[in-house]
Amino acid sequence: MFKRLILEDSSVWYVITAFVTAATIFLTITWRALRMPRTEVEKFAQLPFTTDANERHDPHA
Amino acid sequence: MSGQKITIEYNDRVVRQFLLATVIWGAVGMLVGVLIAAQLNFWQLNFATPWLTFGRLRPLHTNAVIFAFVGNMMFAGVYYSTQRLVKARLASDFLSALHFWGWQFIIVCAAVTLPLGLTRGKEYAELIWPINLMVVLIWVVFAVNFFWTLARRREPALYVAIWFYISTIVTIAMLYIVNHLSIPTSLLHSYPVFSGVQDALVQWWYGHNAVAFFLTTPILGIMYYFLPKAAERPVYSYRLSVVHFWSLVFVYIWAGPHHLLNTALPGWLQNLGMTFSLMLWAPSWGGMLNGLLTLRGAWHKLRTDPVLKFYAAAVTFYGMSTFEGPLLSIKSVNALAHYTDWIIGHVHAGTLGWNGFMAAGMIYWLLPRLWNKPLYSTALANLHFWIGTVGILLYVAAMWTSGITQGLMLNATTEHGTVLAYPNFLDTLNTIRPMMLMRVIGGGLYLAGWFLLVYNFYRTVKGAAPVNGTIEVYDEAPAPDAKLSLAGTFFSAPTVFWFLAVGFGSMWMFGTDLVSTAGIVGAVACLIAAFALVPSRSKAWGGWYEKLLLNALPFTLLVFFAVVAGGLIQIIPTVLVQKAKNVEDRIQTPYTPLELAGRDIYIREGCYLCHSQMIRTLVPDILRYGDYSRLGESIYDHPFQWGSKRTGPDLARVGVKYPNVWHLRHMEDPRAISPGSNMPTYPWLLNHSYNASVLPAKIKVQRMLGVPYGPLTAQQIFDSMDEQAKGIAKDLRTAGAYVDSDKEIVALISYLQTLGKSLPVITKSAPR
């Protein structure tokens, strides 16, 4: 069952499969990211700033 | 706006605590680093004292800077940013305090045990098993506190920084547990369950991904939060950050085998490691460009703002080291660079430049906010930046030059490749000495910069009152349609297709004829079905993905499956196949009890940090050290000792190369045997007696792990040790060296003399 792993006569397929798998994931995620609505992207990007307007520091900590 | 308006007070106390710990442990870790760099130049700085030698202090340095310095910095950044991104106080003050004090206790335990020589003998995984358990416990505390906070959040959307933190928490837990699986032989000692090639693969799966998920992903999360805050503008491209995250998480986990190129590791794993390492170029540079372009329109601020200076340089160093990493993973480049200082330079470009500067930028940004007082001196912070930058450049340039010089000299041949051009290893060492000295100067400058930060920190917080941030928010429940149940997560089409593809792919790759064919058919059918459904189902699948981004638990589980797939596909076949019964060519003979005792002394003294035991399948390696190492020749080694650096020569076949007395004189005074050597002296090995009483327990554990020891009684073990030790002592006496047979040096010599001894494997028929 595992002889091919030892003899490594199919190792080239692992590399190709790995590349195709990773490329598929990469393209899928890129496609999803590009399809994100602009309003949503801007909302996400602004998240670090949403507390700025009303955050204050309590000196009695 | 519905809901009640409430005021939240953040738990910034724990952030301040972690920040203070970062500053202190950073100074300690870097100080030890400069000391051990100096020891390589001036052997006298080992002080002939066991707990001050390079082999024991080097693990202290690496563990201190990784887990104490970057660990504390990471926790500070994660806790500060998460509370604000999710608009919720940390879930539990008790867990936060337990996390902080528990982590500091672990660091103190490590700082005591490592110099004492209590080690597991695996790089960055040296801590002994009781401390391992504490690490797991405290990591669980961190995870519970973090996810509990997410569960109480008032901001439904999860910002990309939170994604990076989630990937860190789940992946580090998985890596740490698997690589630390051990069976104790006593309260302070254990043997890892994996051996030889299995252990090597698991170790570098862990070691590489400790860099990925401890030194990179959490710091990227911190970058995505603190860099926009410091630049006062949102991240350049949120879309790019999404691509950055997913591609990094999917790809990084596979790249570990690039640490074992040209070794006895099966070729398919080496190719896999190299391929995925090259693919890492894309996401890493995507992230770097996203970070740098966030500064668009704010570059002028760099002139005056030290925080932005540190961030810009840190992201640049991130880009540089993530360019260099894939480059070094190309087999032919690796043949030159592996085991040399080039790797040290690469690592420090990342740690000093990326981690250290991100930490400094974050600290300077947080100080005024957490103590409500302006930074004591911006000029000092600027000076820190410039001293640190010059320090890094000197360090990295020195190590590049040194490493390439080492690689070229050690690999150089004449006479049409049949004779080594520099057969004496010390020729190389003495050539790179100026570069090694420059490293000390570079490291010293970087440390000096850090002390400026310490002083600035002290003067800023002195007399200042700590403050906790507060915020007023509307207490709202998340919209019902945004919730995603676990069933909805895993029984959705994208998830089902993913699992089917992995399952069929595994059948194809690892199955026999029929299973393999079924795997191919299934995988192709799966792909066709998925693409056929895209036009009609893409909207629904898109909606599923959007919901995923609002639901922490399903998101976390999917991240876990993404990272676990790479590990399982590489490790399971190796663990199942690379066993003694399947080994071809040559197989290791189990160590005698005395040799095992000597091996544990070898590990205790950290010899593996300077000497490899792996002759690569490269002509210069074979010319210098002997026949290349076979996979079966370390099959019983718990832990493996292939090493990652050759400050000294490889020892895989050092056995019987020299007489016993050579080893004794060499350990007593290396320069008496090898003029110009920088190896420490080990006089205590001639005075301390080895502990024979622990051997029965150790052999019992070895037997449990599959090493073919016979049913030896304790008395038989002691008799065997005594007989072999007396033989060596007698031989030493004949050569004019008088040492008692129960001394540690005798056990160590017995181990060194057995290295390279193995038996040919006799098979009835050739494998198919």
mmCIF file of N, CA and C in Angstrom, chain B residues 376-449:
data_model
loop_
_atom_site.group_PDB
_atom_site.id
_atom_site.type_symbol
_atom_site.label_atom_id
_atom_site.label_comp_id
_atom_site.label_asym_id
_atom_site.label_seq_id
_atom_site.Cartn_x
_atom_site.Cartn_y
_atom_site.Cartn_z
ATOM 1 N N TYR B 376 7.969 59.755 27.275
ATOM 2 C CA TYR B 376 9.006 60.569 27.923
ATOM 3 C C TYR B 376 9.898 61.254 26.893
ATOM 4 N N SER B 377 10.370 60.492 25.905
ATOM 5 C CA SER B 377 11.276 61.099 24.929
ATOM 6 C C SER B 377 11.098 60.495 23.544
ATOM 7 N N THR B 378 10.594 61.302 22.633
ATOM 8 C CA THR B 378 10.493 60.849 21.232
ATOM 9 C C THR B 378 11.879 60.739 20.618
ATOM 10 N N ALA B 379 12.772 61.613 21.046
ATOM 11 C CA ALA B 379 14.142 61.581 20.502
ATOM 12 C C ALA B 379 14.823 60.263 20.839
ATOM 13 N N LEU B 380 14.626 59.798 22.086
ATOM 14 C CA LEU B 380 15.219 58.518 22.467
ATOM 15 C C LEU B 380 14.634 57.378 21.642
ATOM 16 N N ALA B 381 13.315 57.457 21.391
ATOM 17 C CA ALA B 381 12.663 56.417 20.580
ATOM 18 C C ALA B 381 13.230 56.418 19.164
ATOM 19 N N ASN B 382 13.455 57.633 18.626
ATOM 20 C CA ASN B 382 14.065 57.722 17.294
ATOM 21 C C ASN B 382 15.482 57.154 17.305
ATOM 22 N N LEU B 383 16.217 57.477 18.370
ATOM 23 C CA LEU B 383 17.579 56.953 18.486
ATOM 24 C C LEU B 383 17.553 55.422 18.556
ATOM 25 N N HIS B 384 16.579 54.898 19.312
ATOM 26 C CA HIS B 384 16.404 53.443 19.398
ATOM 27 C C HIS B 384 16.224 52.858 17.997
ATOM 28 N N PHE B 385 15.380 53.518 17.225
ATOM 29 C CA PHE B 385 15.116 53.008 15.873
ATOM 30 C C PHE B 385 16.405 52.926 15.048
ATOM 31 N N TRP B 386 17.178 54.002 15.077
ATOM 32 C CA TRP B 386 18.369 54.022 14.208
ATOM 33 C C TRP B 386 19.451 53.068 14.701
ATOM 34 N N ILE B 387 19.629 53.010 16.020
ATOM 35 C CA ILE B 387 20.626 52.065 16.560
ATOM 36 C C ILE B 387 20.200 50.636 16.239
ATOM 37 N N GLY B 388 18.923 50.361 16.429
ATOM 38 C CA GLY B 388 18.402 49.019 16.155
ATOM 39 C C GLY B 388 18.548 48.645 14.688
ATOM 40 N N THR B 389 18.252 49.599 13.817
ATOM 41 C CA THR B 389 18.338 49.313 12.377
ATOM 42 C C THR B 389 19.777 49.013 11.960
ATOM 43 N N VAL B 390 20.693 49.846 12.435
ATOM 44 C CA VAL B 390 22.107 49.598 12.113
ATOM 45 C C VAL B 390 22.520 48.236 12.687
ATOM 46 N N GLY B 391 22.057 47.930 13.886
ATOM 47 C CA GLY B 391 22.373 46.642 14.513
ATOM 48 C C GLY B 391 21.899 45.469 13.672
ATOM 49 N N ILE B 392 20.658 45.553 13.209
ATOM 50 C CA ILE B 392 20.117 44.452 12.394
ATOM 51 C C ILE B 392 20.919 44.302 11.104
ATOM 52 N N LEU B 393 21.187 45.431 10.456
ATOM 53 C CA LEU B 393 21.888 45.360 9.165
ATOM 54 C C LEU B 393 23.275 44.758 9.335
ATOM 55 N N LEU B 394 23.971 45.164 10.407
ATOM 56 C CA LEU B 394 25.292 44.579 10.658
ATOM 57 C C LEU B 394 25.164 43.076 10.903
ATOM 58 N N TYR B 395 24.189 42.733 11.732
ATOM 59 C CA TYR B 395 23.990 41.323 12.085
ATOM 60 C C TYR B 395 23.688 40.488 10.840
ATOM 61 N N VAL B 396 22.702 40.939 10.089
ATOM 62 C CA VAL B 396 22.239 40.150 8.939
ATOM 63 C C VAL B 396 23.310 40.089 7.847
ATOM 64 N N ALA B 397 23.953 41.215 7.594
ATOM 65 C CA ALA B 397 25.004 41.222 6.563
ATOM 66 C C ALA B 397 26.138 40.285 6.965
ATOM 67 N N ALA B 398 26.491 40.303 8.251
ATOM 68 C CA ALA B 398 27.563 39.427 8.742
ATOM 69 C C ALA B 398 27.191 37.964 8.549
ATOM 70 N N MET B 399 25.955 37.639 8.867
ATOM 71 C CA MET B 399 25.546 36.228 8.792
ATOM 72 C C MET B 399 25.375 35.767 7.341
ATOM 73 N N TRP B 400 24.912 36.682 6.485
ATOM 74 C CA TRP B 400 24.841 36.312 5.061
ATOM 75 C C TRP B 400 26.237 35.984 4.548
ATOM 76 N N THR B 401 27.152 36.912 4.811
ATOM 77 C CA THR B 401 28.523 36.732 4.322
ATOM 78 C C THR B 401 29.131 35.464 4.913
ATOM 79 N N SER B 402 28.955 35.310 6.208
ATOM 80 C CA SER B 402 29.513 34.142 6.885
ATOM 81 C C SER B 402 28.909 32.848 6.339
ATOM 82 N N GLY B 403 27.596 32.828 6.203
ATOM 83 C CA GLY B 403 26.913 31.616 5.767
ATOM 84 C C GLY B 403 27.300 31.217 4.354
ATOM 85 N N ILE B 404 27.327 32.201 3.470
ATOM 86 C CA ILE B 404 27.682 31.877 2.083
ATOM 87 C C ILE B 404 29.143 31.426 2.010
ATOM 88 N N THR B 405 29.991 32.081 2.809
ATOM 89 C CA THR B 405 31.403 31.661 2.856
ATOM 90 C C THR B 405 31.514 30.214 3.340
ATOM 91 N N GLN B 406 30.815 29.923 4.430
ATOM 92 C CA GLN B 406 30.824 28.550 4.960
ATOM 93 C C GLN B 406 30.373 27.557 3.902
ATOM 94 N N GLY B 407 29.218 27.873 3.295
ATOM 95 C CA GLY B 407 28.657 26.958 2.303
ATOM 96 C C GLY B 407 29.608 26.717 1.139
ATOM 97 N N LEU B 408 30.207 27.817 0.649
ATOM 98 C CA LEU B 408 31.113 27.682 -0.495
ATOM 99 C C LEU B 408 32.362 26.883 -0.122
ATOM 100 N N MET B 409 32.900 27.172 1.057
ATOM 101 C CA MET B 409 34.145 26.476 1.448
ATOM 102 C C MET B 409 33.896 25.001 1.750
ATOM 103 N N LEU B 410 32.821 24.732 2.473
ATOM 104 C CA LEU B 410 32.567 23.338 2.857
ATOM 105 C C LEU B 410 32.172 22.492 1.651
ATOM 106 N N ASN B 411 31.580 23.122 0.646
ATOM 107 C CA ASN B 411 31.151 22.372 -0.538
ATOM 108 C C ASN B 411 32.192 22.378 -1.659
ATOM 109 N N ALA B 412 33.273 23.147 -1.481
ATOM 110 C CA ALA B 412 34.251 23.290 -2.568
ATOM 111 C C ALA B 412 35.035 21.991 -2.757
ATOM 112 N N THR B 413 35.221 21.614 -4.023
ATOM 113 C CA THR B 413 35.996 20.412 -4.336
ATOM 114 C C THR B 413 36.998 20.731 -5.451
ATOM 115 N N THR B 414 38.000 19.883 -5.553
ATOM 116 C CA THR B 414 38.954 19.983 -6.667
ATOM 117 C C THR B 414 39.044 18.605 -7.328
ATOM 118 N N GLU B 415 39.946 18.482 -8.250
ATOM 119 C CA GLU B 415 40.161 17.195 -8.927
ATOM 120 C C GLU B 415 38.839 16.643 -9.473
ATOM 121 N N HIS B 416 38.134 17.476 -10.208
ATOM 122 C CA HIS B 416 36.863 17.070 -10.826
ATOM 123 C C HIS B 416 35.849 16.571 -9.784
ATOM 124 N N GLY B 417 35.837 17.244 -8.670
ATOM 125 C CA GLY B 417 34.824 16.918 -7.662
ATOM 126 C C GLY B 417 35.125 15.697 -6.826
ATOM 127 N N THR B 418 36.355 15.262 -6.806
ATOM 128 C CA THR B 418 36.656 14.040 -6.050
ATOM 129 C C THR B 418 37.414 14.312 -4.757
ATOM 130 N N VAL B 419 37.897 15.537 -4.591
ATOM 131 C CA VAL B 419 38.685 15.864 -3.398
ATOM 132 C C VAL B 419 38.174 17.185 -2.821
ATOM 133 N N LEU B 420 38.071 17.243 -1.501
ATOM 134 C CA LEU B 420 37.621 18.475 -0.866
ATOM 135 C C LEU B 420 38.704 19.550 -0.959
ATOM 136 N N ALA B 421 38.290 20.777 -1.289
ATOM 137 C CA ALA B 421 39.271 21.863 -1.382
ATOM 138 C C ALA B 421 39.723 22.301 0.010
ATOM 139 N N TYR B 422 38.822 22.208 0.995
ATOM 140 C CA TYR B 422 39.159 22.600 2.371
ATOM 141 C C TYR B 422 38.798 21.441 3.307
ATOM 142 N N PRO B 423 39.633 20.439 3.367
ATOM 143 C CA PRO B 423 39.261 19.249 4.147
ATOM 144 C C PRO B 423 39.199 19.495 5.644
ATOM 145 N N ASN B 424 39.931 20.498 6.129
ATOM 146 C CA ASN B 424 39.891 20.773 7.567
ATOM 147 C C ASN B 424 38.726 21.698 7.882
ATOM 148 N N PHE B 425 37.794 21.218 8.672
ATOM 149 C CA PHE B 425 36.599 22.000 9.004
ATOM 150 C C PHE B 425 36.972 23.344 9.632
ATOM 151 N N LEU B 426 38.068 23.345 10.398
ATOM 152 C CA LEU B 426 38.454 24.563 11.119
ATOM 153 C C LEU B 426 38.900 25.685 10.180
ATOM 154 N N ASP B 427 39.300 25.347 8.958
ATOM 155 C CA ASP B 427 39.635 26.400 7.981
ATOM 156 C C ASP B 427 38.431 27.322 7.791
ATOM 157 N N THR B 428 37.265 26.699 7.689
ATOM 158 C CA THR B 428 36.034 27.484 7.487
ATOM 159 C C THR B 428 35.745 28.337 8.718
ATOM 160 N N LEU B 429 35.840 27.706 9.881
ATOM 161 C CA LEU B 429 35.535 28.422 11.123
ATOM 162 C C LEU B 429 36.428 29.649 11.267
ATOM 163 N N ASN B 430 37.716 29.475 11.007
ATOM 164 C CA ASN B 430 38.631 30.590 11.202
ATOM 165 C C ASN B 430 38.469 31.666 10.135
ATOM 166 N N THR B 431 37.920 31.294 8.980
ATOM 167 C CA THR B 431 37.657 32.299 7.938
ATOM 168 C C THR B 431 36.494 33.205 8.316
ATOM 169 N N ILE B 432 35.502 32.634 8.987
ATOM 170 C CA ILE B 432 34.302 33.439 9.277
ATOM 171 C C ILE B 432 34.396 34.169 10.624
ATOM 172 N N ARG B 433 35.492 34.048 11.317
ATOM 173 C CA ARG B 433 35.585 34.691 12.635
ATOM 174 C C ARG B 433 35.300 36.203 12.609
ATOM 175 N N PRO B 434 35.819 36.963 11.622
ATOM 176 C CA PRO B 434 35.494 38.407 11.607
ATOM 177 C C PRO B 434 33.990 38.655 11.495
ATOM 178 N N MET B 435 33.310 37.822 10.709
ATOM 179 C CA MET B 435 31.861 37.986 10.564
ATOM 180 C C MET B 435 31.149 37.643 11.879
ATOM 181 N N MET B 436 31.667 36.634 12.558
ATOM 182 C CA MET B 436 31.051 36.274 13.842
ATOM 183 C C MET B 436 31.206 37.395 14.865
ATOM 184 N N LEU B 437 32.329 38.100 14.768
ATOM 185 C CA LEU B 437 32.539 39.226 15.675
ATOM 186 C C LEU B 437 31.610 40.384 15.310
ATOM 187 N N MET B 438 31.423 40.569 14.003
ATOM 188 C CA MET B 438 30.517 41.644 13.571
ATOM 189 C C MET B 438 29.083 41.358 14.042
ATOM 190 N N ARG B 439 28.744 40.082 14.110
ATOM 191 C CA ARG B 439 27.420 39.724 14.620
ATOM 192 C C ARG B 439 27.262 40.177 16.076
ATOM 193 N N VAL B 440 28.303 39.991 16.865
ATOM 194 C CA VAL B 440 28.232 40.419 18.269
ATOM 195 C C VAL B 440 28.015 41.928 18.340
ATOM 196 N N ILE B 441 28.722 42.657 17.485
ATOM 197 C CA ILE B 441 28.578 44.117 17.497
ATOM 198 C C ILE B 441 27.163 44.504 17.072
ATOM 199 N N GLY B 442 26.670 43.869 16.002
ATOM 200 C CA GLY B 442 25.302 44.165 15.542
ATOM 201 C C GLY B 442 24.273 43.830 16.597
ATOM 202 N N GLY B 443 24.418 42.658 17.195
ATOM 203 C CA GLY B 443 23.485 42.262 18.257
ATOM 204 C C GLY B 443 23.587 43.185 19.455
ATOM 205 N N GLY B 444 24.820 43.601 19.768
ATOM 206 C CA GLY B 444 25.020 44.512 20.902
ATOM 207 C C GLY B 444 24.345 45.856 20.661
ATOM 208 N N LEU B 445 24.426 46.353 19.427
ATOM 209 C CA LEU B 445 23.758 47.627 19.104
ATOM 210 C C LEU B 445 22.241 47.486 19.247
ATOM 211 N N TYR B 446 21.728 46.365 18.755
ATOM 212 C CA TYR B 446 20.273 46.153 18.857
ATOM 213 C C TYR B 446 19.849 46.113 20.323
ATOM 214 N N LEU B 447 20.667 45.433 21.144
ATOM 215 C CA LEU B 447 20.374 45.350 22.578
ATOM 216 C C LEU B 447 20.450 46.738 23.221
ATOM 217 N N ALA B 448 21.444 47.527 22.804
ATOM 218 C CA ALA B 448 21.570 48.887 23.344
ATOM 219 C C ALA B 448 20.314 49.690 23.027
ATOM 220 N N GLY B 449 19.805 49.528 21.810
ATOM 221 C CA GLY B 449 18.552 50.200 21.435
ATOM 222 C C GLY B 449 17.408 49.760 22.338
#
